Amino acid sequence: SMQRLIPFGCVGLSFNRESLAFSSLENRLLPRTVLAGLTSHFTNITFKGTVDMITIIFKPAGAMAFFGLPISVLNNQAIDVNDLNDPELKELVKQLSEEWDNRSCISVIERFLLKRLIVFQNPYYSRLNETVKNIERGELNLTLLTRSVFRGHKQFQRIFTEAIGSNPKEYIRISRYQR
């Protein structure tokens, strides 16, 4: 079966427990467990066989609380979790491969995420959340968005891109697709 995905403004962690999936965006078979960033293009995902997948969707900038990497490196990519050199994440994949009950899998994932949750000392996090909310409400003027929460345009661009995964202009475009 094939699913068409619209451009998506969030990071996702997907555990494919059954069939393999082919991504038209990446033109390859996807690994069974991927950390996927924002997508700025339509993507066709074709599954070969039965679909049994669990995906965690993080709020914009939310993945920063669980993964120690700039979210911008995930932009338009689905990275195999084995390539992240993260022993705890690899252990999670192993635990999920031994579970078949969805409720048990969700409990394992919840425990993992709660254990990994980082308390932010970053002063920009609440400002980023407010900016994302303003974009979702329909505010599309970058100058107004910048002035409302940051001192300068360059600082805004850098922090937004690092935390969200794309520059503000591209995120606004993705947000329009989602609406």
Tab-separated table of N, CA and C in Angstrom:
chain	number	residue	atom	x	y	z
A	1	SER	N	0.845	-1.184	0.000
A	1	SER	CA	0.000	0.000	0.000
A	1	SER	C	0.887	1.244	0.000
A	2	MET	N	0.353	2.339	-0.545
A	2	MET	CA	1.105	3.581	-0.610
A	2	MET	C	0.378	4.678	0.161
A	3	GLN	N	1.154	5.489	0.868
A	3	GLN	CA	0.622	6.643	1.574
A	3	GLN	C	1.351	7.877	1.067
A	4	ARG	N	0.614	8.940	0.789
A	4	ARG	CA	1.237	10.195	0.384
A	4	ARG	C	1.269	11.103	1.595
A	5	LEU	N	2.470	11.567	1.942
A	5	LEU	CA	2.637	12.443	3.088
A	5	LEU	C	2.835	13.869	2.620
A	6	ILE	N	2.116	14.784	3.246
A	6	ILE	CA	2.300	16.196	2.925
A	6	ILE	C	3.538	16.695	3.673
A	7	PRO	N	4.095	17.839	3.255
A	7	PRO	CA	5.217	18.393	4.019
A	7	PRO	C	4.814	18.503	5.489
A	8	PHE	N	5.727	18.104	6.353
A	8	PHE	CA	5.393	17.940	7.761
A	8	PHE	C	6.365	18.743	8.625
A	9	GLY	N	5.861	19.533	9.546
A	9	GLY	CA	6.667	20.454	10.332
A	9	GLY	C	7.122	19.930	11.676
A	10	CYS	N	7.204	18.622	11.840
A	10	CYS	CA	7.606	18.054	13.128
A	10	CYS	C	8.611	16.921	12.919
A	11	VAL	N	9.332	16.605	13.985
A	11	VAL	CA	10.247	15.468	13.983
A	11	VAL	C	9.463	14.240	14.432
A	12	GLY	N	9.756	13.098	13.811
A	12	GLY	CA	9.097	11.854	14.177
A	12	GLY	C	10.104	10.746	14.427
A	13	LEU	N	9.801	9.900	15.387
A	13	LEU	CA	10.592	8.707	15.670
A	13	LEU	C	9.691	7.525	15.346
A	14	SER	N	10.056	6.754	14.307
A	14	SER	CA	9.191	5.674	13.821
A	14	SER	C	9.831	4.315	14.003
A	15	PHE	N	9.005	3.398	14.501
A	15	PHE	CA	9.403	1.999	14.673
A	15	PHE	C	8.533	1.174	13.742
A	16	ASN	N	9.117	0.672	12.664
A	16	ASN	CA	8.401	-0.153	11.707
A	16	ASN	C	8.609	-1.604	12.114
A	17	ARG	N	7.553	-2.251	12.599
A	17	ARG	CA	7.690	-3.585	13.182
A	17	ARG	C	7.377	-4.709	12.211
A	18	GLU	N	6.949	-4.393	11.009
A	18	GLU	CA	6.573	-5.447	10.060
A	18	GLU	C	7.290	-5.267	8.735
A	19	SER	N	6.583	-4.715	7.764
A	19	SER	CA	7.095	-4.656	6.395
A	19	SER	C	8.105	-3.530	6.207
A	20	LEU	N	8.843	-3.605	5.139
A	20	LEU	CA	9.769	-2.546	4.780
A	20	LEU	C	9.000	-1.435	4.083
A	21	ALA	N	9.544	-0.216	4.166
A	21	ALA	CA	8.900	0.930	3.539
A	21	ALA	C	9.891	1.612	2.600
A	22	PHE	N	9.381	2.023	1.436
A	22	PHE	CA	10.199	2.730	0.456
A	22	PHE	C	9.769	4.188	0.433
A	23	SER	N	10.746	5.106	0.512
A	23	SER	CA	10.468	6.537	0.489
A	23	SER	C	10.828	7.118	-0.869
A	24	SER	N	9.863	7.792	-1.504
A	24	SER	CA	10.147	8.438	-2.783
A	24	SER	C	11.047	9.663	-2.591
A	25	LEU	N	10.953	10.309	-1.434
A	25	LEU	CA	11.788	11.489	-1.156
A	25	LEU	C	13.257	11.105	-1.103
A	26	GLU	N	13.553	10.005	-0.426
A	26	GLU	CA	14.939	9.573	-0.279
A	26	GLU	C	15.335	8.543	-1.335
A	27	ASN	N	14.354	8.045	-2.083
A	27	ASN	CA	14.585	7.050	-3.132
A	27	ASN	C	15.334	5.827	-2.590
A	28	ARG	N	14.834	5.305	-1.471
A	28	ARG	CA	15.460	4.121	-0.864
A	28	ARG	C	14.489	3.450	0.089
A	29	LEU	N	14.820	2.201	0.430
A	29	LEU	CA	14.100	1.525	1.500
A	29	LEU	C	14.526	2.165	2.817
A	30	LEU	N	13.570	2.440	3.654
A	30	LEU	CA	13.881	3.055	4.940
A	30	LEU	C	14.293	1.994	5.949
A	31	PRO	N	15.197	2.347	6.847
A	31	PRO	CA	15.515	1.422	7.948
A	31	PRO	C	14.263	1.196	8.788
A	32	ARG	N	14.252	0.144	9.572
A	32	ARG	CA	13.069	-0.175	10.388
A	32	ARG	C	12.779	0.895	11.444
A	33	THR	N	13.813	1.481	11.997
A	33	THR	CA	13.617	2.517	13.016
A	33	THR	C	14.361	3.765	12.595
A	34	VAL	N	13.611	4.862	12.428
A	34	VAL	CA	14.211	6.102	11.941
A	34	VAL	C	13.802	7.290	12.804
A	35	LEU	N	14.706	8.252	12.846
A	35	LEU	CA	14.418	9.571	13.385
A	35	LEU	C	14.323	10.469	12.168
A	36	ALA	N	13.131	10.997	11.913
A	36	ALA	CA	12.880	11.760	10.690
A	36	ALA	C	12.622	13.220	11.008
A	37	GLY	N	13.239	14.077	10.216
A	37	GLY	CA	13.082	15.514	10.407
A	37	GLY	C	11.940	16.085	9.596
A	38	LEU	N	11.863	17.404	9.607
A	38	LEU	CA	10.858	18.103	8.831
A	38	LEU	C	11.001	17.745	7.367
A	39	THR	N	9.880	17.672	6.683
A	39	THR	CA	9.912	17.457	5.241
A	39	THR	C	9.325	18.685	4.569
A	40	SER	N	9.967	19.125	3.509
A	40	SER	CA	9.473	20.307	2.801
A	40	SER	C	8.873	19.939	1.443
A	41	HIS	N	8.795	18.635	1.161
A	41	HIS	CA	8.240	18.157	-0.105
A	41	HIS	C	7.252	17.023	0.173
A	42	PHE	N	6.359	16.793	-0.783
A	42	PHE	CA	5.482	15.638	-0.684
A	42	PHE	C	6.327	14.379	-0.774
A	43	THR	N	5.915	13.345	-0.054
A	43	THR	CA	6.644	12.086	-0.045
A	43	THR	C	5.651	10.946	-0.199
A	44	ASN	N	5.976	10.004	-1.044
A	44	ASN	CA	5.188	8.784	-1.139
A	44	ASN	C	5.933	7.687	-0.382
A	45	ILE	N	5.235	7.051	0.552
A	45	ILE	CA	5.794	5.925	1.297
A	45	ILE	C	5.037	4.679	0.840
A	46	THR	N	5.770	3.709	0.325
A	46	THR	CA	5.171	2.475	-0.144
A	46	THR	C	5.586	1.343	0.788
A	47	PHE	N	4.608	0.644	1.332
A	47	PHE	CA	4.874	-0.473	2.231
A	47	PHE	C	4.759	-1.777	1.476
A	48	LYS	N	5.695	-2.659	1.716
A	48	LYS	CA	5.677	-3.980	1.091
A	48	LYS	C	5.191	-4.970	2.150
A	49	GLY	N	3.920	-5.254	2.147
A	49	GLY	CA	3.364	-6.176	3.126
A	49	GLY	C	2.522	-5.461	4.166
A	50	THR	N	2.376	-6.102	5.318
A	50	THR	CA	1.552	-5.595	6.409
A	50	THR	C	2.198	-4.380	7.068
A	51	VAL	N	1.385	-3.378	7.375
A	51	VAL	CA	1.882	-2.182	8.054
A	51	VAL	C	1.635	-2.339	9.549
A	52	ASP	N	2.713	-2.300	10.321
A	52	ASP	CA	2.645	-2.322	11.788
A	52	ASP	C	3.719	-1.370	12.262
A	53	MET	N	3.299	-0.153	12.547
A	53	MET	CA	4.258	0.912	12.811
A	53	MET	C	3.799	1.745	14.000
A	54	ILE	N	4.757	2.148	14.813
A	54	ILE	CA	4.485	3.080	15.903
A	54	ILE	C	5.357	4.303	15.638
A	55	THR	N	4.732	5.484	15.653
A	55	THR	CA	5.470	6.725	15.413
A	55	THR	C	5.162	7.721	16.515
A	56	ILE	N	6.211	8.324	17.031
A	56	ILE	CA	6.084	9.398	18.010
A	56	ILE	C	6.317	10.689	17.248
A	57	ILE	N	5.369	11.616	17.320
A	57	ILE	CA	5.503	12.915	16.679
A	57	ILE	C	5.790	13.939	17.778
A	58	PHE	N	6.902	14.633	17.646
A	58	PHE	CA	7.285	15.645	18.619
A	58	PHE	C	6.772	17.006	18.176
A	59	LYS	N	6.386	17.828	19.128
A	59	LYS	CA	6.002	19.200	18.815
A	59	LYS	C	7.203	19.907	18.190
A	60	PRO	N	6.964	20.971	17.424
A	60	PRO	CA	8.098	21.733	16.910
A	60	PRO	C	9.008	22.157	18.073
A	61	ALA	N	10.278	21.930	17.919
A	61	ALA	CA	11.313	22.189	18.931
A	61	ALA	C	11.271	21.182	20.085
A	62	GLY	N	10.284	20.288	20.109
A	62	GLY	CA	10.156	19.324	21.198
A	62	GLY	C	11.210	18.232	21.195
A	63	ALA	N	11.680	17.845	20.019
A	63	ALA	CA	12.679	16.769	19.932
A	63	ALA	C	13.983	17.166	20.601
A	64	MET	N	14.235	18.482	20.730
A	64	MET	CA	15.454	18.949	21.414
A	64	MET	C	15.518	18.421	22.841
A	65	ALA	N	14.378	18.177	23.442
A	65	ALA	CA	14.340	17.739	24.833
A	65	ALA	C	14.742	16.271	25.001
A	66	PHE	N	14.859	15.547	23.892
A	66	PHE	CA	15.126	14.112	23.982
A	66	PHE	C	16.393	13.657	23.252
A	67	PHE	N	16.843	14.451	22.303
A	67	PHE	CA	17.991	14.052	21.494
A	67	PHE	C	19.039	15.155	21.516
A	68	GLY	N	20.267	14.797	21.775
A	68	GLY	CA	21.336	15.783	21.889
A	68	GLY	C	21.958	16.152	20.561
A	69	LEU	N	21.146	16.636	19.632
A	69	LEU	CA	21.681	17.054	18.345
A	69	LEU	C	20.851	18.201	17.803
A	70	PRO	N	21.461	19.060	16.988
A	70	PRO	CA	20.665	20.128	16.373
A	70	PRO	C	19.635	19.497	15.434
A	71	ILE	N	18.399	19.874	15.581
A	71	ILE	CA	17.315	19.269	14.814
A	71	ILE	C	17.475	19.572	13.322
A	72	SER	N	18.195	20.614	12.994
A	72	SER	CA	18.393	20.979	11.587
A	72	SER	C	19.116	19.892	10.799
A	73	VAL	N	19.884	19.024	11.443
A	73	VAL	CA	20.584	17.947	10.719
A	73	VAL	C	19.608	16.891	10.197
A	74	LEU	N	18.380	16.909	10.687
A	74	LEU	CA	17.378	15.926	10.264
A	74	LEU	C	16.516	16.420	9.105
A	75	ASN	N	16.700	17.660	8.684
A	75	ASN	CA	15.848	18.261	7.681
A	75	ASN	C	15.783	17.410	6.409
A	76	ASN	N	14.561	17.013	6.027
A	76	ASN	CA	14.299	16.185	4.836
A	76	ASN	C	15.054	14.859	4.846
A	77	GLN	N	15.286	14.309	6.028
A	77	GLN	CA	15.993	13.037	6.138
A	77	GLN	C	15.317	12.124	7.146
A	78	ALA	N	15.499	10.850	6.925
A	78	ALA	CA	15.103	9.826	7.887
A	78	ALA	C	16.380	9.073	8.231
A	79	ILE	N	16.891	9.286	9.427
A	79	ILE	CA	18.176	8.720	9.836
A	79	ILE	C	17.951	7.428	10.615
A	80	ASP	N	18.671	6.404	10.240
A	80	ASP	CA	18.637	5.133	10.956
A	80	ASP	C	19.131	5.389	12.378
A	81	VAL	N	18.350	4.970	13.381
A	81	VAL	CA	18.764	5.226	14.770
A	81	VAL	C	20.082	4.541	15.104
A	82	ASN	N	20.428	3.480	14.387
A	82	ASN	CA	21.714	2.821	14.623
A	82	ASN	C	22.891	3.701	14.235
A	83	ASP	N	22.660	4.688	13.371
A	83	ASP	CA	23.722	5.603	12.964
A	83	ASP	C	23.914	6.751	13.942
A	84	LEU	N	23.064	6.843	14.947
A	84	LEU	CA	23.145	7.947	15.902
A	84	LEU	C	24.114	7.683	17.060
A	85	ASN	N	24.635	6.480	17.144
A	85	ASN	CA	25.549	6.121	18.245
A	85	ASN	C	24.938	6.451	19.606
A	86	ASP	N	23.722	6.011	19.787
A	86	ASP	CA	22.974	6.268	21.017
A	86	ASP	C	22.596	4.923	21.627
A	87	PRO	N	23.380	4.432	22.610
A	87	PRO	CA	23.121	3.100	23.182
A	87	PRO	C	21.718	2.950	23.777
A	88	GLU	N	21.197	3.996	24.415
A	88	GLU	CA	19.862	3.912	25.017
A	88	GLU	C	18.784	3.743	23.939
A	89	LEU	N	18.951	4.424	22.828
A	89	LEU	CA	17.997	4.314	21.735
A	89	LEU	C	18.074	2.931	21.091
A	90	LYS	N	19.285	2.409	20.952
A	90	LYS	CA	19.448	1.049	20.419
A	90	LYS	C	18.806	0.020	21.345
A	91	GLU	N	18.932	0.231	22.652
A	91	GLU	CA	18.300	-0.668	23.624
A	91	GLU	C	16.779	-0.594	23.512
A	92	LEU	N	16.243	0.601	23.284
A	92	LEU	CA	14.800	0.755	23.090
A	92	LEU	C	14.337	-0.056	21.879
A	93	VAL	N	15.075	0.034	20.786
A	93	VAL	CA	14.727	-0.724	19.574
A	93	VAL	C	14.716	-2.222	19.879
A	94	LYS	N	15.708	-2.674	20.619
A	94	LYS	CA	15.793	-4.097	20.995
A	94	LYS	C	14.584	-4.504	21.842
A	95	GLN	N	14.237	-3.680	22.835
A	95	GLN	CA	13.086	-3.985	23.698
A	95	GLN	C	11.793	-4.052	22.887
A	96	LEU	N	11.636	-3.130	21.948
A	96	LEU	CA	10.412	-3.108	21.141
A	96	LEU	C	10.333	-4.310	20.204
A	97	SER	N	11.477	-4.804	19.773
A	97	SER	CA	11.466	-5.981	18.894
A	97	SER	C	11.009	-7.231	19.643
A	98	GLU	N	11.093	-7.193	20.971
A	98	GLU	CA	10.680	-8.329	21.791
A	98	GLU	C	9.227	-8.218	22.257
A	99	GLU	N	8.604	-7.071	22.010
A	99	GLU	CA	7.210	-6.832	22.402
A	99	GLU	C	6.322	-6.830	21.169
A	100	TRP	N	5.138	-7.398	21.258
A	100	TRP	CA	4.218	-7.352	20.132
A	100	TRP	C	2.904	-6.676	20.499
A	101	ASP	N	2.622	-6.585	21.772
A	101	ASP	CA	1.410	-5.922	22.224
A	101	ASP	C	1.621	-4.400	22.153
A	102	ASN	N	0.704	-3.695	21.486
A	102	ASN	CA	0.853	-2.250	21.314
A	102	ASN	C	0.920	-1.506	22.635
A	103	ARG	N	0.093	-1.890	23.593
A	103	ARG	CA	0.110	-1.202	24.894
A	103	ARG	C	1.450	-1.376	25.598
A	104	SER	N	2.015	-2.561	25.510
A	104	SER	CA	3.335	-2.803	26.116
A	104	SER	C	4.394	-1.958	25.423
A	105	CYS	N	4.317	-1.883	24.100
A	105	CYS	CA	5.278	-1.071	23.342
A	105	CYS	C	5.173	0.399	23.737
A	106	ILE	N	3.963	0.890	23.856
A	106	ILE	CA	3.761	2.291	24.233
A	106	ILE	C	4.314	2.542	25.627
A	107	SER	N	4.121	1.609	26.546
A	107	SER	CA	4.675	1.759	27.901
A	107	SER	C	6.195	1.808	27.872
A	108	VAL	N	6.816	0.949	27.067
A	108	VAL	CA	8.278	0.936	26.944
A	108	VAL	C	8.768	2.278	26.383
A	109	ILE	N	8.086	2.781	25.363
A	109	ILE	CA	8.467	4.057	24.750
A	109	ILE	C	8.289	5.205	25.737
A	110	GLU	N	7.174	5.215	26.468
A	110	GLU	CA	6.935	6.276	27.448
A	110	GLU	C	8.011	6.295	28.524
A	111	ARG	N	8.390	5.122	29.023
A	111	ARG	CA	9.455	5.058	30.037
A	111	ARG	C	10.769	5.610	29.477
A	112	PHE	N	11.077	5.231	28.242
A	112	PHE	CA	12.292	5.713	27.586
A	112	PHE	C	12.279	7.238	27.487
A	113	LEU	N	11.169	7.790	26.994
A	113	LEU	CA	11.094	9.239	26.800
A	113	LEU	C	11.134	10.001	28.119
A	114	LEU	N	10.429	9.499	29.127
A	114	LEU	CA	10.461	10.180	30.429
A	114	LEU	C	11.860	10.166	31.041
A	115	LYS	N	12.569	9.065	30.841
A	115	LYS	CA	13.944	8.965	31.349
A	115	LYS	C	14.862	9.942	30.619
A	116	ARG	N	14.603	10.173	29.328
A	116	ARG	CA	15.456	11.022	28.496
A	116	ARG	C	15.109	12.497	28.554
A	117	LEU	N	13.956	12.828	29.079
A	117	LEU	CA	13.497	14.209	29.063
A	117	LEU	C	14.513	15.132	29.734
A	118	ILE	N	14.923	16.127	28.997
A	118	ILE	CA	15.892	17.098	29.502
A	118	ILE	C	15.121	18.332	29.933
A	119	VAL	N	15.430	18.838	31.118
A	119	VAL	CA	14.818	20.087	31.558
A	119	VAL	C	15.621	21.216	30.930
A	120	PHE	N	14.951	22.030	30.142
A	120	PHE	CA	15.640	23.084	29.411
A	120	PHE	C	16.050	24.233	30.311
A	121	GLN	N	17.288	24.634	30.137
A	121	GLN	CA	17.756	25.876	30.734
A	121	GLN	C	17.888	26.921	29.627
A	122	ASN	N	17.454	26.542	28.429
A	122	ASN	CA	17.583	27.408	27.269
A	122	ASN	C	16.512	28.506	27.322
A	123	PRO	N	16.938	29.775	27.406
A	123	PRO	CA	15.959	30.868	27.507
A	123	PRO	C	15.144	31.065	26.227
A	124	TYR	N	15.591	30.493	25.114
A	124	TYR	CA	14.904	30.694	23.850
A	124	TYR	C	13.762	29.721	23.632
A	125	TYR	N	13.709	28.648	24.397
A	125	TYR	CA	12.708	27.614	24.147
A	125	TYR	C	11.279	28.152	24.227
A	126	SER	N	10.956	28.886	25.272
A	126	SER	CA	9.587	29.409	25.397
A	126	SER	C	9.306	30.427	24.288
A	127	ARG	N	10.320	31.191	23.895
A	127	ARG	CA	10.136	32.149	22.803
A	127	ARG	C	9.888	31.419	21.485
A	128	LEU	N	10.618	30.317	21.267
A	128	LEU	CA	10.399	29.530	20.051
A	128	LEU	C	8.985	28.969	20.010
A	129	ASN	N	8.531	28.458	21.135
A	129	ASN	CA	7.167	27.923	21.189
A	129	ASN	C	6.148	28.999	20.854
A	130	GLU	N	6.361	30.203	21.376
A	130	GLU	CA	5.446	31.305	21.093
A	130	GLU	C	5.485	31.672	19.611
A	131	THR	N	6.668	31.655	19.024
A	131	THR	CA	6.811	31.950	17.594
A	131	THR	C	6.077	30.913	16.760
A	132	VAL	N	6.252	29.630	17.089
A	132	VAL	CA	5.573	28.560	16.348
A	132	VAL	C	4.054	28.716	16.483
A	133	LYS	N	3.573	29.036	17.669
A	133	LYS	CA	2.130	29.250	17.859
A	133	LYS	C	1.635	30.407	16.990
A	134	ASN	N	2.424	31.481	16.927
A	134	ASN	CA	2.038	32.623	16.089
A	134	ASN	C	1.968	32.226	14.618
A	135	ILE	N	2.904	31.416	14.157
A	135	ILE	CA	2.885	30.944	12.763
A	135	ILE	C	1.648	30.079	12.538
A	136	GLU	N	1.361	29.177	13.476
A	136	GLU	CA	0.197	28.297	13.336
A	136	GLU	C	-1.118	29.078	13.361
A	137	ARG	N	-1.121	30.243	14.040
A	137	ARG	CA	-2.308	31.104	14.055
A	137	ARG	C	-2.445	31.904	12.768
A	138	GLY	N	-1.390	31.864	11.922
A	138	GLY	CA	-1.488	32.553	10.639
A	138	GLY	C	-0.582	33.751	10.483
A	139	GLU	N	0.230	34.081	11.484
A	139	GLU	CA	1.171	35.202	11.353
A	139	GLU	C	2.287	34.776	10.407
A	140	LEU	N	2.413	35.465	9.289
A	140	LEU	CA	3.375	35.065	8.270
A	140	LEU	C	4.448	36.118	8.026
A	141	ASN	N	4.383	37.238	8.711
A	141	ASN	CA	5.348	38.310	8.515
A	141	ASN	C	6.589	38.047	9.375
A	142	LEU	N	7.709	37.750	8.712
A	142	LEU	CA	8.940	37.417	9.442
A	142	LEU	C	9.436	38.557	10.308
A	143	THR	N	9.269	39.770	9.855
A	143	THR	CA	9.721	40.921	10.645
A	143	THR	C	8.956	40.994	11.959
A	144	LEU	N	7.653	40.818	11.903
A	144	LEU	CA	6.842	40.844	13.129
A	144	LEU	C	7.197	39.670	14.042
A	145	LEU	N	7.410	38.494	13.448
A	145	LEU	CA	7.777	37.325	14.250
A	145	LEU	C	9.113	37.553	14.947
A	146	THR	N	10.072	38.125	14.240
A	146	THR	CA	11.398	38.371	14.798
A	146	THR	C	11.320	39.372	15.937
A	147	ARG	N	10.640	40.466	15.710
A	147	ARG	CA	10.554	41.530	16.722
A	147	ARG	C	9.835	41.081	17.981
A	148	SER	N	8.874	40.182	17.820
A	148	SER	CA	8.070	39.802	18.975
A	148	SER	C	8.852	38.981	20.003
A	149	VAL	N	9.903	38.278	19.578
A	149	VAL	CA	10.572	37.404	20.535
A	149	VAL	C	12.094	37.443	20.530
A	150	PHE	N	12.722	38.015	19.509
A	150	PHE	CA	14.179	38.027	19.422
A	150	PHE	C	14.685	39.427	19.151
A	151	ARG	N	15.955	39.646	19.445
A	151	ARG	CA	16.553	40.968	19.244
A	151	ARG	C	16.907	41.241	17.793
A	152	GLY	N	17.424	40.241	17.103
A	152	GLY	CA	17.856	40.475	15.741
A	152	GLY	C	17.450	39.352	14.807
A	153	HIS	N	17.392	39.697	13.519
A	153	HIS	CA	16.966	38.736	12.504
A	153	HIS	C	17.932	37.555	12.395
A	154	LYS	N	19.238	37.794	12.415
A	154	LYS	CA	20.220	36.706	12.289
A	154	LYS	C	20.130	35.739	13.467
A	155	GLN	N	19.988	36.284	14.673
A	155	GLN	CA	19.848	35.438	15.863
A	155	GLN	C	18.589	34.582	15.742
A	156	PHE	N	17.499	35.209	15.329
A	156	PHE	CA	16.230	34.501	15.142
A	156	PHE	C	16.384	33.363	14.142
A	157	GLN	N	16.986	33.633	12.976
A	157	GLN	CA	17.182	32.616	11.940
A	157	GLN	C	17.992	31.439	12.473
A	158	ARG	N	19.098	31.727	13.142
A	158	ARG	CA	20.014	30.683	13.630
A	158	ARG	C	19.336	29.804	14.674
A	159	ILE	N	18.733	30.417	15.668
A	159	ILE	CA	18.115	29.662	16.761
A	159	ILE	C	16.906	28.874	16.251
A	160	PHE	N	16.097	29.487	15.417
A	160	PHE	CA	14.924	28.820	14.870
A	160	PHE	C	15.333	27.596	14.053
A	161	THR	N	16.305	27.768	13.162
A	161	THR	CA	16.742	26.673	12.293
A	161	THR	C	17.330	25.524	13.098
A	162	GLU	N	18.135	25.840	14.090
A	162	GLU	CA	18.765	24.801	14.918
A	162	GLU	C	17.726	23.994	15.692
A	163	ALA	N	16.721	24.681	16.218
A	163	ALA	CA	15.747	24.021	17.090
A	163	ALA	C	14.588	23.374	16.340
A	164	ILE	N	14.117	24.026	15.294
A	164	ILE	CA	12.937	23.550	14.580
A	164	ILE	C	13.316	22.600	13.452
A	165	GLY	N	14.425	22.886	12.795
A	165	GLY	CA	14.879	22.001	11.725
A	165	GLY	C	14.850	22.627	10.350
A	166	SER	N	14.263	23.795	10.225
A	166	SER	CA	14.262	24.514	8.948
A	166	SER	C	14.282	26.001	9.253
A	167	ASN	N	14.562	26.786	8.237
A	167	ASN	CA	14.536	28.231	8.473
A	167	ASN	C	13.080	28.691	8.596
A	168	PRO	N	12.848	29.861	9.184
A	168	PRO	CA	11.468	30.307	9.427
A	168	PRO	C	10.612	30.402	8.157
A	169	LYS	N	11.197	30.853	7.063
A	169	LYS	CA	10.438	31.000	5.814
A	169	LYS	C	9.937	29.633	5.324
A	170	GLU	N	10.813	28.634	5.371
A	170	GLU	CA	10.424	27.292	4.939
A	170	GLU	C	9.382	26.706	5.895
A	171	TYR	N	9.536	26.949	7.192
A	171	TYR	CA	8.576	26.436	8.165
A	171	TYR	C	7.189	27.045	7.931
A	172	ILE	N	7.160	28.325	7.601
A	172	ILE	CA	5.884	28.976	7.301
A	172	ILE	C	5.221	28.306	6.100
A	173	ARG	N	6.014	27.980	5.069
A	173	ARG	CA	5.485	27.301	3.881
A	173	ARG	C	4.920	25.928	4.257
A	174	ILE	N	5.675	25.176	5.092
A	174	ILE	CA	5.221	23.862	5.526
A	174	ILE	C	3.936	23.989	6.339
A	175	SER	N	3.883	24.985	7.193
A	175	SER	CA	2.696	25.229	8.011
A	175	SER	C	1.459	25.502	7.140
A	176	ARG	N	1.658	26.228	6.047
A	176	ARG	CA	0.557	26.476	5.108
A	176	ARG	C	0.047	25.170	4.512
A	177	TYR	N	0.987	24.279	4.117
A	177	TYR	CA	0.579	22.978	3.572
A	177	TYR	C	-0.267	22.225	4.584
A	178	GLN	N	0.155	22.250	5.847
A	178	GLN	CA	-0.559	21.495	6.868
A	178	GLN	C	-1.960	22.039	7.093
A	179	ARG	N	-2.106	23.358	7.004
A	179	ARG	CA	-3.437	23.953	7.175
A	179	ARG	C	-4.309	23.612	5.987
